[in-house]
PDB file of C-alpha atoms in Angstrom:
ATOM      1  CA  MET A   1      16.557 -20.651 -24.304  1.00  0.00           C
ATOM      2  CA  PHE A   2      14.371 -18.243 -22.334  1.00  0.00           C
ATOM      3  CA  ALA A   3      12.809 -18.510 -18.891  1.00  0.00           C
ATOM      4  CA  TYR A   4      10.105 -16.321 -17.382  1.00  0.00           C
ATOM      5  CA  LEU A   5       8.799 -16.125 -13.837  1.00  0.00           C
ATOM      6  CA  VAL A   6       5.145 -15.228 -14.179  1.00  0.00           C
ATOM      7  CA  SER A   7       3.184 -14.078 -11.128  1.00  0.00           C
ATOM      8  CA  PRO A   8      -0.003 -12.038 -10.678  1.00  0.00           C
ATOM      9  CA  ASP A   9       2.215  -8.981 -10.145  1.00  0.00           C
ATOM     10  CA  ASN A  10       4.630  -9.132 -13.041  1.00  0.00           C
ATOM     11  CA  THR A  11       6.665 -11.175 -15.511  1.00  0.00           C
ATOM     12  CA  GLN A  12      10.396 -11.494 -14.874  1.00  0.00           C
ATOM     13  CA  PRO A  13      12.480 -12.689 -17.859  1.00  0.00           C
ATOM     14  CA  TYR A  14      15.758 -14.626 -17.888  1.00  0.00           C
ATOM     15  CA  THR A  15      17.841 -16.067 -20.698  1.00  0.00           C
ATOM     16  CA  SER A  16      20.852 -18.187 -21.529  1.00  0.00           C
ATOM     17  CA  SER A  17      24.125 -16.293 -21.994  1.00  0.00           C
ATOM     18  CA  GLY A  18      23.966 -16.298 -25.810  1.00  0.00           C
ATOM     19  CA  SER A  19      20.581 -14.587 -25.960  1.00  0.00           C
ATOM     20  CA  ARG A  20      21.070 -11.566 -23.716  1.00  0.00           C
ATOM     21  CA  GLU A  21      20.759  -9.091 -26.584  1.00  0.00           C
ATOM     22  CA  ILE A  22      17.374 -10.505 -27.498  1.00  0.00           C
ATOM     23  CA  LEU A  23      16.267 -10.392 -23.860  1.00  0.00           C
ATOM     24  CA  GLU A  24      17.262  -6.739 -23.543  1.00  0.00           C
ATOM     25  CA  LYS A  25      15.166  -5.937 -26.603  1.00  0.00           C
ATOM     26  CA  VAL A  26      12.243  -7.947 -25.238  1.00  0.00           C
ATOM     27  CA  VAL A  27      12.296  -5.917 -22.012  1.00  0.00           C
ATOM     28  CA  ALA A  28      12.952  -2.577 -23.745  1.00  0.00           C
ATOM     29  CA  ASP A  29       9.841  -3.008 -25.920  1.00  0.00           C
ATOM     30  CA  ASN A  30       7.831  -4.453 -23.023  1.00  0.00           C
ATOM     31  CA  TRP A  31       7.216  -7.684 -24.934  1.00  0.00           C
ATOM     32  CA  HIS A  32       7.828  -9.748 -21.792  1.00  0.00           C
ATOM     33  CA  GLU A  33       4.558  -8.304 -20.406  1.00  0.00           C
ATOM     34  CA  ARG A  34       2.467  -8.374 -23.602  1.00  0.00           C
ATOM     35  CA  ASN A  35       3.938 -11.310 -25.481  1.00  0.00           C
ATOM     36  CA  PRO A  36       0.986 -13.094 -27.176  1.00  0.00           C
ATOM     37  CA  ARG A  37       2.738 -16.430 -26.778  1.00  0.00           C
ATOM     38  CA  MET A  38       2.964 -15.815 -23.038  1.00  0.00           C
ATOM     39  CA  LEU A  39      -0.622 -14.646 -22.717  1.00  0.00           C
ATOM     40  CA  ARG A  40      -2.118 -17.570 -24.589  1.00  0.00           C
ATOM     41  CA  GLY A  41       0.187 -20.078 -22.905  1.00  0.00           C
ATOM     42  CA  LEU A  42      -0.759 -18.664 -19.512  1.00  0.00           C
ATOM     43  CA  HIS A  43      -4.424 -19.112 -20.373  1.00  0.00           C
ATOM     44  CA  HIS A  44      -3.735 -22.776 -21.156  1.00  0.00           C
ATOM     45  CA  ALA A  45      -1.776 -23.231 -17.913  1.00  0.00           C
ATOM     46  CA  ARG A  46      -4.410 -21.624 -15.685  1.00  0.00           C
ATOM     47  CA  SER A  47      -7.178 -23.644 -17.297  1.00  0.00           C
ATOM     48  CA  GLY A  48      -5.314 -26.830 -16.400  1.00  0.00           C
ATOM     49  CA  GLN A  49      -4.149 -27.718 -19.905  1.00  0.00           C
ATOM     50  CA  VAL A  50      -0.696 -29.168 -19.278  1.00  0.00           C
ATOM     51  CA  GLY A  51       1.797 -30.187 -21.920  1.00  0.00           C
ATOM     52  CA  ILE A  52       4.396 -28.918 -24.348  1.00  0.00           C
ATOM     53  CA  LEU A  53       3.297 -25.737 -26.094  1.00  0.00           C
ATOM     54  CA  THR A  54       4.611 -24.842 -29.542  1.00  0.00           C
ATOM     55  CA  ASP A  55       3.997 -22.107 -32.082  1.00  0.00           C
ATOM     56  CA  TRP A  56       1.884 -24.457 -34.234  1.00  0.00           C
ATOM     57  CA  ARG A  57      -0.143 -25.657 -31.220  1.00  0.00           C
ATOM     58  CA  LEU A  58      -0.905 -22.195 -29.859  1.00  0.00           C
ATOM     59  CA  PHE A  59      -1.606 -20.289 -33.098  1.00  0.00           C
ATOM     60  CA  SER A  60      -2.947 -20.936 -36.561  1.00  0.00           C
ATOM     61  CA  PRO A  61      -0.859 -19.784 -39.575  1.00  0.00           C
ATOM     62  CA  ASP A  62      -3.319 -16.932 -40.137  1.00  0.00           C
ATOM     63  CA  GLU A  63      -2.961 -15.736 -36.527  1.00  0.00           C
ATOM     64  CA  ILE A  64       0.823 -15.822 -36.786  1.00  0.00           C
ATOM     65  CA  ALA A  65       0.685 -13.798 -40.014  1.00  0.00           C
ATOM     66  CA  ARG A  66      -1.444 -11.101 -38.329  1.00  0.00           C
ATOM     67  CA  GLU A  67       0.322 -10.956 -34.978  1.00  0.00           C
ATOM     68  CA  PRO A  68       2.720  -7.935 -34.661  1.00  0.00           C
ATOM     69  CA  PHE A  69       5.020  -9.748 -32.254  1.00  0.00           C
ATOM     70  CA  GLU A  70       5.590 -12.602 -34.700  1.00  0.00           C
ATOM     71  CA  GLN A  71       6.155 -10.300 -37.660  1.00  0.00           C
ATOM     72  CA  GLU A  72       8.018  -7.412 -36.003  1.00  0.00           C
ATOM     73  CA  PHE A  73      10.056  -9.214 -33.373  1.00  0.00           C
ATOM     74  CA  ALA A  74      10.241 -12.981 -33.862  1.00  0.00           C
ATOM     75  CA  ILE A  75      11.371 -12.867 -37.501  1.00  0.00           C
ATOM     76  CA  ARG A  76      13.889 -10.098 -36.838  1.00  0.00           C
ATOM     77  CA  PHE A  77      15.564 -11.967 -33.966  1.00  0.00           C
ATOM     78  CA  ASP A  78      15.264 -15.484 -35.424  1.00  0.00           C
ATOM     79  CA  CYS A  79      12.976 -16.880 -32.726  1.00  0.00           C
ATOM     80  CA  VAL A  80      10.064 -17.886 -34.956  1.00  0.00           C
ATOM     81  CA  HIS A  81       9.681 -21.453 -33.699  1.00  0.00           C
ATOM     82  CA  TYR A  82       9.512 -22.418 -30.054  1.00  0.00           C
ATOM     83  CA  ALA A  83       8.601 -25.226 -27.689  1.00  0.00           C
ATOM     84  CA  GLY A  84       8.163 -24.988 -23.946  1.00  0.00           C
ATOM     85  CA  SER A  85       5.840 -25.291 -21.009  1.00  0.00           C
ATOM     86  CA  PHE A  86       4.516 -23.637 -17.844  1.00  0.00           C
ATOM     87  CA  ILE A  87       5.703 -25.226 -14.587  1.00  0.00           C
ATOM     88  CA  PRO A  88       3.562 -24.231 -11.582  1.00  0.00           C
ATOM     89  CA  ILE A  89       5.409 -22.761  -8.593  1.00  0.00           C
ATOM     90  CA  ASP A  90       2.327 -22.009  -6.522  1.00  0.00           C
ATOM     91  CA  ARG A  91      -1.360 -21.442  -7.179  1.00  0.00           C
ATOM     92  CA  ASP A  92      -0.807 -18.251  -9.226  1.00  0.00           C
ATOM     93  CA  SER A  93       2.824 -18.300 -10.351  1.00  0.00           C
ATOM     94  CA  PHE A  94       4.653 -20.246 -13.048  1.00  0.00           C
ATOM     95  CA  LEU A  95       8.159 -20.880 -14.268  1.00  0.00           C
ATOM     96  CA  VAL A  96       7.977 -20.689 -18.065  1.00  0.00           C
ATOM     97  CA  LEU A  97      10.675 -22.443 -20.102  1.00  0.00           C
ATOM     98  CA  SER A  98      10.858 -21.768 -23.841  1.00  0.00           C
ATOM     99  CA  MET A  99      13.341 -23.062 -26.394  1.00  0.00           C
ATOM    100  CA  GLU A 100      13.324 -20.834 -29.461  1.00  0.00           C
ATOM    101  CA  ARG A 101      14.994 -20.944 -32.870  1.00  0.00           C
ATOM    102  CA  SER A 102      14.936 -19.485 -36.383  1.00  0.00           C
ATOM    103  CA  LYS A 103      12.489 -20.136 -39.186  1.00  0.00           C
ATOM    104  CA  ARG A 104      15.290 -21.767 -41.189  1.00  0.00           C
ATOM    105  CA  ARG A 105      15.663 -24.586 -38.649  1.00  0.00           C
ATOM    106  CA  GLY A 106      11.943 -25.322 -38.724  1.00  0.00           C
ATOM    107  CA  ALA A 107       9.382 -26.172 -36.071  1.00  0.00           C
ATOM    108  CA  PHE A 108      10.003 -28.509 -33.155  1.00  0.00           C
ATOM    109  CA  LEU A 109       8.611 -31.907 -34.183  1.00  0.00           C
ATOM    110  CA  GLY A 110       8.964 -35.603 -33.446  1.00  0.00           C
ATOM    111  CA  ALA A 111      12.081 -36.639 -31.529  1.00  0.00           C
ATOM    112  CA  GLU A 112      13.069 -33.030 -30.831  1.00  0.00           C
ATOM    113  CA  LEU A 113       9.729 -32.418 -29.197  1.00  0.00           C
ATOM    114  CA  ASP A 114      10.226 -35.552 -27.102  1.00  0.00           C
ATOM    115  CA  ASP A 115      13.613 -34.201 -25.967  1.00  0.00           C
ATOM    116  CA  VAL A 116      11.997 -30.922 -24.938  1.00  0.00           C
ATOM    117  CA  ALA A 117       9.313 -32.829 -23.010  1.00  0.00           C
ATOM    118  CA  ARG A 118      11.957 -34.830 -21.126  1.00  0.00           C
ATOM    119  CA  PHE A 119      13.882 -31.686 -20.229  1.00  0.00           C
ATOM    120  CA  ILE A 120      10.731 -29.968 -18.981  1.00  0.00           C
ATOM    121  CA  GLU A 121       9.799 -33.032 -16.921  1.00  0.00           C
ATOM    122  CA  MET A 122      13.276 -33.190 -15.325  1.00  0.00           C
ATOM    123  CA  THR A 123      13.093 -29.489 -14.456  1.00  0.00           C
ATOM    124  CA  ASN A 124       9.587 -29.879 -13.055  1.00  0.00           C
ATOM    125  CA  THR A 125      10.668 -32.840 -10.914  1.00  0.00           C
ATOM    126  CA  ALA A 126      13.684 -30.981  -9.524  1.00  0.00           C
ATOM    127  CA  LEU A 127      11.656 -27.845  -8.782  1.00  0.00           C
ATOM    128  CA  SER A 128       8.840 -29.832  -7.170  1.00  0.00           C
ATOM    129  CA  TYR A 129      11.323 -31.642  -4.948  1.00  0.00           C
ATOM    130  CA  ALA A 130      12.934 -28.359  -3.882  1.00  0.00           C
ATOM    131  CA  ILE A 131       9.559 -26.805  -3.067  1.00  0.00           C
ATOM    132  CA  ARG A 132       8.454 -29.855  -1.046  1.00  0.00           C
ATOM    133  CA  ALA A 133      11.731 -29.903   0.883  1.00  0.00           C
ATOM    134  CA  GLN A 134      11.477 -26.206   1.600  1.00  0.00           C
ATOM    135  CA  LYS A 135       7.869 -26.579   2.719  1.00  0.00           C
ATOM    136  CA  ALA A 136       8.832 -29.288   5.201  1.00  0.00           C
ATOM    137  CA  VAL A 137      11.650 -27.142   6.650  1.00  0.00           C
ATOM    138  CA  THR A 138       9.536 -23.973   6.869  1.00  0.00           C
ATOM    139  CA  THR A 139       6.578 -25.807   8.383  1.00  0.00           C
ATOM    140  CA  GLY A 140       8.854 -27.273  11.026  1.00  0.00           C
ATOM    141  CA  LEU A 141      10.311 -23.838  11.749  1.00  0.00           C
ATOM    142  CA  VAL A 142       6.876 -22.271  12.215  1.00  0.00           C
ATOM    143  CA  ASP A 143       5.777 -25.075  14.548  1.00  0.00           C
ATOM    144  CA  SER A 144       8.985 -25.028  16.613  1.00  0.00           C
ATOM    145  CA  LEU A 145       8.906 -21.235  17.112  1.00  0.00           C
ATOM    146  CA  SER A 146       5.326 -21.205  18.379  1.00  0.00           C
ATOM    147  CA  THR A 147       4.354 -21.265  22.044  1.00  0.00           C
ATOM    148  CA  GLU A 148       1.103 -20.753  23.906  1.00  0.00           C
ATOM    149  CA  LYS A 149       1.882 -17.058  24.218  1.00  0.00           C
ATOM    150  CA  THR A 150       3.467 -16.372  20.816  1.00  0.00           C
ATOM    151  CA  ALA A 151       2.161 -18.091  17.695  1.00  0.00           C
ATOM    152  CA  TRP A 152       3.547 -18.114  14.161  1.00  0.00           C
ATOM    153  CA  ALA A 153       2.095 -18.448  10.676  1.00  0.00           C
ATOM    154  CA  TRP A 154       3.580 -18.787   7.197  1.00  0.00           C
ATOM    155  CA  LEU A 155       1.805 -16.656   4.595  1.00  0.00           C
ATOM    156  CA  ASP A 156       2.419 -15.947   0.952  1.00  0.00           C
ATOM    157  CA  GLY A 157       3.001 -12.384  -0.212  1.00  0.00           C
ATOM    158  CA  HIS A 158      -0.742 -11.764  -0.517  1.00  0.00           C
ATOM    159  CA  ALA A 159      -1.552 -12.887   3.063  1.00  0.00           C
ATOM    160  CA  ARG A 160      -2.868 -16.262   1.943  1.00  0.00           C
ATOM    161  CA  PRO A 161      -2.069 -19.034   4.428  1.00  0.00           C
ATOM    162  CA  CYS A 162       0.665 -21.566   3.689  1.00  0.00           C
ATOM    163  CA  HIS A 163       0.867 -23.048   7.188  1.00  0.00           C
ATOM    164  CA  TYR A 164      -0.468 -22.194  10.644  1.00  0.00           C
ATOM    165  CA  SER A 165       1.072 -23.540  13.830  1.00  0.00           C
ATOM    166  CA  ALA A 166      -1.386 -25.203  16.200  1.00  0.00           C
ATOM    167  CA  SER A 167      -1.231 -22.248  18.582  1.00  0.00           C
ATOM    168  CA  PHE A 168      -1.859 -19.781  15.749  1.00  0.00           C
ATOM    169  CA  ASN A 169      -4.769 -21.855  14.477  1.00  0.00           C
ATOM    170  CA  ALA A 170      -6.338 -21.500  17.919  1.00  0.00           C
ATOM    171  CA  MET A 171      -6.250 -17.712  17.489  1.00  0.00           C
ATOM    172  CA  VAL A 172      -8.161 -17.759  14.207  1.00  0.00           C
ATOM    173  CA  GLY A 173     -11.637 -16.562  15.087  1.00  0.00           C
ATOM    174  CA  ARG A 174     -10.283 -14.716  18.110  1.00  0.00           C
ATOM    175  CA  PHE A 175      -8.024 -12.165  16.423  1.00  0.00           C
ATOM    176  CA  PHE A 176      -8.023 -13.167  12.746  1.00  0.00           C
ATOM    177  CA  GLY A 177     -10.438 -14.299  10.089  1.00  0.00           C
ATOM    178  CA  SER A 178     -10.422 -14.999   6.381  1.00  0.00           C
ATOM    179  CA  ARG A 179     -11.383 -12.462   3.727  1.00  0.00           C
ATOM    180  CA  ASN A 180     -11.362 -13.661   0.114  1.00  0.00           C
ATOM    181  CA  GLY A 181      -9.017 -16.465   1.104  1.00  0.00           C
ATOM    182  CA  ARG A 182      -6.581 -14.081   2.794  1.00  0.00           C
ATOM    183  CA  LEU A 183      -5.793 -13.646   6.465  1.00  0.00           C
ATOM    184  CA  ALA A 184      -7.208 -10.421   7.918  1.00  0.00           C
ATOM    185  CA  PRO A 185      -7.540  -8.991  11.428  1.00  0.00           C
ATOM    186  CA  LEU A 186     -11.060  -9.123  12.842  1.00  0.00           C
ATOM    187  CA  CYS A 187     -10.541  -5.915  14.784  1.00  0.00           C
ATOM    188  CA  GLY A 188      -7.594  -3.721  13.859  1.00  0.00           C
ATOM    189  CA  ASP A 189      -6.122  -1.574  11.117  1.00  0.00           C
ATOM    190  CA  THR A 190      -6.536  -3.757   8.008  1.00  0.00           C
ATOM    191  CA  ASP A 191      -4.736  -1.225   5.804  1.00  0.00           C
ATOM    192  CA  ARG A 192      -1.706  -1.249   8.081  1.00  0.00           C
ATOM    193  CA  PHE A 193      -1.781  -5.054   8.124  1.00  0.00           C
ATOM    194  CA  GLY A 194      -1.804  -5.132   4.317  1.00  0.00           C
ATOM    195  CA  PHE A 195       1.074  -2.647   4.242  1.00  0.00           C
ATOM    196  CA  LEU A 196       3.199  -4.725   6.621  1.00  0.00           C
ATOM    197  CA  VAL A 197       2.585  -7.890   4.571  1.00  0.00           C
ATOM    198  CA  ALA A 198       3.417  -6.089   1.321  1.00  0.00           C
ATOM    199  CA  MET A 199       6.653  -4.629   2.703  1.00  0.00           C
ATOM    200  CA  ALA A 200       7.821  -7.969   4.082  1.00  0.00           C
ATOM    201  CA  ALA A 201       6.878  -9.687   0.815  1.00  0.00           C
ATOM    202  CA  VAL A 202       9.345  -7.529  -1.128  1.00  0.00           C
ATOM    203  CA  GLY A 203      12.085  -8.154   1.410  1.00  0.00           C
ATOM    204  CA  GLU A 204      11.730  -5.029   3.562  1.00  0.00           C
ATOM    205  CA  GLN A 205      12.140  -5.686   7.271  1.00  0.00           C
ATOM    206  CA  ILE A 206      10.701  -2.639   8.984  1.00  0.00           C
ATOM    207  CA  ASN A 207      10.473  -2.121  12.715  1.00  0.00           C
ATOM    208  CA  MET A 208       6.701  -1.788  12.879  1.00  0.00           C
ATOM    209  CA  SER A 209       3.995  -3.786  14.594  1.00  0.00           C
ATOM    210  CA  LEU A 210       0.220  -3.880  14.668  1.00  0.00           C
ATOM    211  CA  THR A 211      -2.187  -4.270  17.564  1.00  0.00           C
ATOM    212  CA  VAL A 212      -5.237  -6.428  16.915  1.00  0.00           C
ATOM    213  CA  ALA A 213      -8.172  -7.069  19.217  1.00  0.00           C
ATOM    214  CA  ASN A 214     -10.766  -9.712  19.906  1.00  0.00           C
ATOM    215  CA  PRO A 215     -14.128  -8.239  18.784  1.00  0.00           C
ATOM    216  CA  ALA A 216     -15.902 -10.194  21.524  1.00  0.00           C
ATOM    217  CA  ASN A 217     -13.636  -8.619  24.163  1.00  0.00           C
ATOM    218  CA  PRO A 218     -11.858  -5.423  23.070  1.00  0.00           C
ATOM    219  CA  ALA A 219      -9.587  -5.640  26.131  1.00  0.00           C
ATOM    220  CA  ASP A 220      -8.181  -8.897  24.732  1.00  0.00           C
ATOM    221  CA  THR A 221      -5.405  -7.691  22.397  1.00  0.00           C
ATOM    222  CA  ALA A 222      -2.298  -9.021  20.694  1.00  0.00           C
ATOM    223  CA  THR A 223       0.760  -7.592  18.954  1.00  0.00           C
ATOM    224  CA  VAL A 224       1.469  -8.684  15.372  1.00  0.00           C
ATOM    225  CA  ARG A 225       4.838  -8.557  13.610  1.00  0.00           C
ATOM    226  CA  ILE A 226       5.640  -9.617  10.038  1.00  0.00           C
ATOM    227  CA  VAL A 227       9.088 -10.417   8.631  1.00  0.00           C
ATOM    228  CA  PRO A 228      10.344 -11.547   5.193  1.00  0.00           C
ATOM    229  CA  LEU A 229      10.830 -15.258   4.552  1.00  0.00           C
ATOM    230  CA  ARG A 230      13.452 -16.238   1.990  1.00  0.00           C
ATOM    231  CA  THR A 231      11.916 -19.018  -0.069  1.00  0.00           C
ATOM    232  CA  ILE A 232      11.879 -20.291  -3.628  1.00  0.00           C
ATOM    233  CA  ALA A 233       8.774 -18.150  -4.101  1.00  0.00           C
ATOM    234  CA  ARG A 234      10.790 -15.055  -3.115  1.00  0.00           C
ATOM    235  CA  ASP A 235      13.418 -15.913  -5.718  1.00  0.00           C
ATOM    236  CA  MET A 236      10.852 -16.568  -8.435  1.00  0.00           C
ATOM    237  CA  ALA A 237       8.229 -13.872  -7.965  1.00  0.00           C
ATOM    238  CA  SER A 238       7.930 -10.188  -7.196  1.00  0.00           C
ATOM    239  CA  ARG A 239       6.326 -11.003  -3.844  1.00  0.00           C
ATOM    240  CA  GLY A 240       7.880 -13.527  -1.521  1.00  0.00           C
ATOM    241  CA  ASP A 241       6.484 -15.339   1.478  1.00  0.00           C
ATOM    242  CA  VAL A 242       6.359 -13.876   4.990  1.00  0.00           C
ATOM    243  CA  LEU A 243       6.368 -15.041   8.595  1.00  0.00           C
ATOM    244  CA  LEU A 244       3.778 -13.592  10.943  1.00  0.00           C
ATOM    245  CA  SER A 245       4.059 -13.698  14.730  1.00  0.00           C
ATOM    246  CA  ILE A 246       1.287 -12.825  17.149  1.00  0.00           C
ATOM    247  CA  GLU A 247       1.899 -12.305  20.851  1.00  0.00           C
ATOM    248  CA  VAL A 248      -1.065 -12.068  23.188  1.00  0.00           C
ATOM    249  CA  ASN A 249      -0.910  -9.026  25.460  1.00  0.00           C
ATOM    250  CA  PRO A 250      -1.815  -9.221  29.157  1.00  0.00           C
ATOM    251  CA  ILE A 251      -5.373  -8.027  29.601  1.00  0.00           C
ATOM    252  CA  GLN A 252      -5.307  -4.628  31.270  1.00  0.00           C
ATOM    253  CA  ARG A 253      -8.165  -4.484  33.754  1.00  0.00           C
ATOM    254  CA  PRO A 254      -9.770  -1.063  34.142  1.00  0.00           C
ATOM    255  CA  SER A 255      -9.387   0.611  37.530  1.00  0.00           C
ATOM    256  CA  ILE A 256     -12.281   0.677  39.994  1.00  0.00           C
ATOM    257  CA  GLU A 257     -12.527   4.416  39.353  1.00  0.00           C
ATOM    258  CA  ASP A 258     -12.928   3.822  35.624  1.00  0.00           C
ATOM    259  CA  ILE A 259     -15.552   1.122  36.217  1.00  0.00           C
ATOM    260  CA  LEU A 260     -17.628   3.338  38.517  1.00  0.00           C
ATOM    261  CA  THR A 261     -17.415   6.264  36.107  1.00  0.00           C
ATOM    262  CA  ARG A 262     -17.866   4.357  32.824  1.00  0.00           C
ATOM    263  CA  ASP A 263     -20.360   1.666  33.828  1.00  0.00           C
ATOM    264  CA  TYR A 264     -22.349   3.318  36.620  1.00  0.00           C
ATOM    265  CA  GLY A 265     -22.116   7.013  35.814  1.00  0.00           C
ATOM    266  CA  LEU A 266     -20.634   8.169  39.103  1.00  0.00           C
ATOM    267  CA  THR A 267     -19.006  11.586  39.201  1.00  0.00           C
ATOM    268  CA  LYS A 268     -15.431  11.954  40.459  1.00  0.00           C
ATOM    269  CA  ALA A 269     -16.696  13.270  43.802  1.00  0.00           C
ATOM    270  CA  GLU A 270     -19.103  10.326  44.142  1.00  0.00           C
ATOM    271  CA  VAL A 271     -16.309   7.880  43.289  1.00  0.00           C
ATOM    272  CA  ARG A 272     -14.106   9.319  46.034  1.00  0.00           C
ATOM    273  CA  LEU A 273     -16.882   9.036  48.599  1.00  0.00           C
ATOM    274  CA  ALA A 274     -17.763   5.477  47.553  1.00  0.00           C
ATOM    275  CA  LEU A 275     -14.119   4.429  47.887  1.00  0.00           C
ATOM    276  CA  LEU A 276     -13.828   6.003  51.349  1.00  0.00           C
ATOM    277  CA  ILE A 277     -16.939   4.145  52.552  1.00  0.00           C
ATOM    278  CA  SER A 278     -15.742   0.855  50.991  1.00  0.00           C
ATOM    279  CA  GLU A 279     -12.447   1.234  52.913  1.00  0.00           C
ATOM    280  CA  GLY A 280     -14.422   1.179  56.184  1.00  0.00           C
ATOM    281  CA  ASN A 281     -14.644   4.910  56.915  1.00  0.00           C
ATOM    282  CA  LYS A 282     -17.704   6.253  58.686  1.00  0.00           C
ATOM    283  CA  LEU A 283     -19.782   8.722  56.695  1.00  0.00           C
ATOM    284  CA  ARG A 284     -18.908  11.642  59.002  1.00  0.00           C
ATOM    285  CA  SER A 285     -15.186  10.843  58.703  1.00  0.00           C
ATOM    286  CA  ALA A 286     -15.499  10.574  54.908  1.00  0.00           C
ATOM    287  CA  ALA A 287     -17.262  13.963  54.828  1.00  0.00           C
ATOM    288  CA  GLU A 288     -14.382  15.536  56.749  1.00  0.00           C
ATOM    289  CA  THR A 289     -11.850  13.970  54.386  1.00  0.00           C
ATOM    290  CA  GLU A 290     -13.777  15.364  51.425  1.00  0.00           C
ATOM    291  CA  ARG A 291     -14.211  18.720  53.207  1.00  0.00           C
ATOM    292  CA  ILE A 292     -17.968  18.691  52.756  1.00  0.00           C
ATOM    293  CA  THR A 293     -20.802  18.861  55.285  1.00  0.00           C
ATOM    294  CA  TYR A 294     -22.296  15.723  56.733  1.00  0.00           C
ATOM    295  CA  GLU A 295     -25.637  16.512  55.039  1.00  0.00           C
ATOM    296  CA  THR A 296     -23.951  16.909  51.657  1.00  0.00           C
ATOM    297  CA  ALA A 297     -22.220  13.576  52.189  1.00  0.00           C
ATOM    298  CA  ARG A 298     -25.574  11.934  53.063  1.00  0.00           C
ATOM    299  CA  SER A 299     -27.205  13.322  49.922  1.00  0.00           C
ATOM    300  CA  ARG A 300     -24.255  12.226  47.789  1.00  0.00           C
ATOM    301  CA  LEU A 301     -24.333   8.736  49.323  1.00  0.00           C
ATOM    302  CA  LYS A 302     -28.019   8.347  48.456  1.00  0.00           C
ATOM    303  CA  ILE A 303     -27.180   9.141  44.829  1.00  0.00           C
ATOM    304  CA  ILE A 304     -24.402   6.521  44.931  1.00  0.00           C
ATOM    305  CA  PHE A 305     -26.823   3.951  46.360  1.00  0.00           C
ATOM    306  CA  ASN A 306     -29.267   4.655  43.558  1.00  0.00           C
ATOM    307  CA  LYS A 307     -26.641   4.389  40.804  1.00  0.00           C
ATOM    308  CA  LEU A 308     -25.199   1.139  42.188  1.00  0.00           C
ATOM    309  CA  SER A 309     -28.620  -0.315  43.039  1.00  0.00           C
ATOM    310  CA  VAL A 310     -27.814  -0.872  46.725  1.00  0.00           C
ATOM    311  CA  GLY A 311     -29.714   0.235  49.846  1.00  0.00           C
ATOM    312  CA  ARG A 312     -27.174   0.225  52.692  1.00  0.00           C
ATOM    313  CA  GLN A 313     -23.521   1.004  53.354  1.00  0.00           C
ATOM    314  CA  ALA A 314     -22.886  -2.698  53.979  1.00  0.00           C
ATOM    315  CA  ASP A 315     -24.325  -3.480  50.533  1.00  0.00           C
ATOM    316  CA  LEU A 316     -22.159  -0.738  49.040  1.00  0.00           C
ATOM    317  CA  ILE A 317     -19.026  -2.277  50.586  1.00  0.00           C
ATOM    318  CA  LEU A 318     -20.012  -5.713  49.223  1.00  0.00           C
ATOM    319  CA  LYS A 319     -20.674  -4.253  45.772  1.00  0.00           C
ATOM    320  CA  MET A 320     -17.319  -2.465  45.684  1.00  0.00           C
ATOM    321  CA  SER A 321     -15.576  -5.674  46.757  1.00  0.00           C
ATOM    322  CA  GLU A 322     -17.217  -7.562  43.881  1.00  0.00           C
ATOM    323  CA  LEU A 323     -16.183  -4.889  41.389  1.00  0.00           C
ATOM    324  CA  LEU A 324     -12.589  -4.997  42.612  1.00  0.00           C
ATOM    325  CA  LYS A 325     -12.467  -8.785  42.167  1.00  0.00           C
ATOM    326  CA  GLY A 326     -13.874  -8.467  38.621  1.00  0.00           C
TER     327      GLY A 326
END
């Protein structure tokens, strides 16, 4: 008996203890990746055609006679006839079970085929139960870890959502969006995000984070971390699932100096004079503090008035107070 874990990334073969030699040859010749039985069976599975697949259901006698795998490998290792099925693990991955035997024993038919079908159904039921139980546990974990400040999400190894906590769902549209069905930062290093997901998906826990921002307010930022999640998917595919946490950072308000310079175009000297006046200093006293003449201070103050759209010192003080309050 052979088993294969088929994902978009690769095909991982397993076998019963008595068939290890055959499996080693399969891998050595790369037949586990280019096996025509696997490729055609996968086409059936992805198109929704469910059932027991056999050599005589997948290929005509003429196709079998022309196919190198059947003539070069199957006959040599006495695995001419087979019966099996594709059991879905997730939307893109399958557990493939295949019972194989020699040409001398003949094709799987009748009661034997019914036995294979029952075995496949039992395996499917057990696997489905395990996946459902795991989903319930992981969903509960994600929800219990999340708070208003730190939210969690469960993603597959390609950044596709499995479960969002309520607090994380509230951040979708603020920090994250969807791109081709995959989670992606709206404003941030998307390549770094993809790298962190990929590393966690193969079990690497690296001490790296990512800062993302709200495009509507670049000062509104959050820190993202991604860690591996040990699930059935991780055991059965090259990429496992991951847990993503996002912690909202306190908004850092710009200083009054930065606001006056960035938004109103004041020079450093003008900023200093505006601050002195807003603190209640008389213009002559402010001029002395700045070590400039009174006339220079008057000229500079007129420029400040013009840039801030005010006409008097009292209006300037009110304006500065408003800017300080935000």
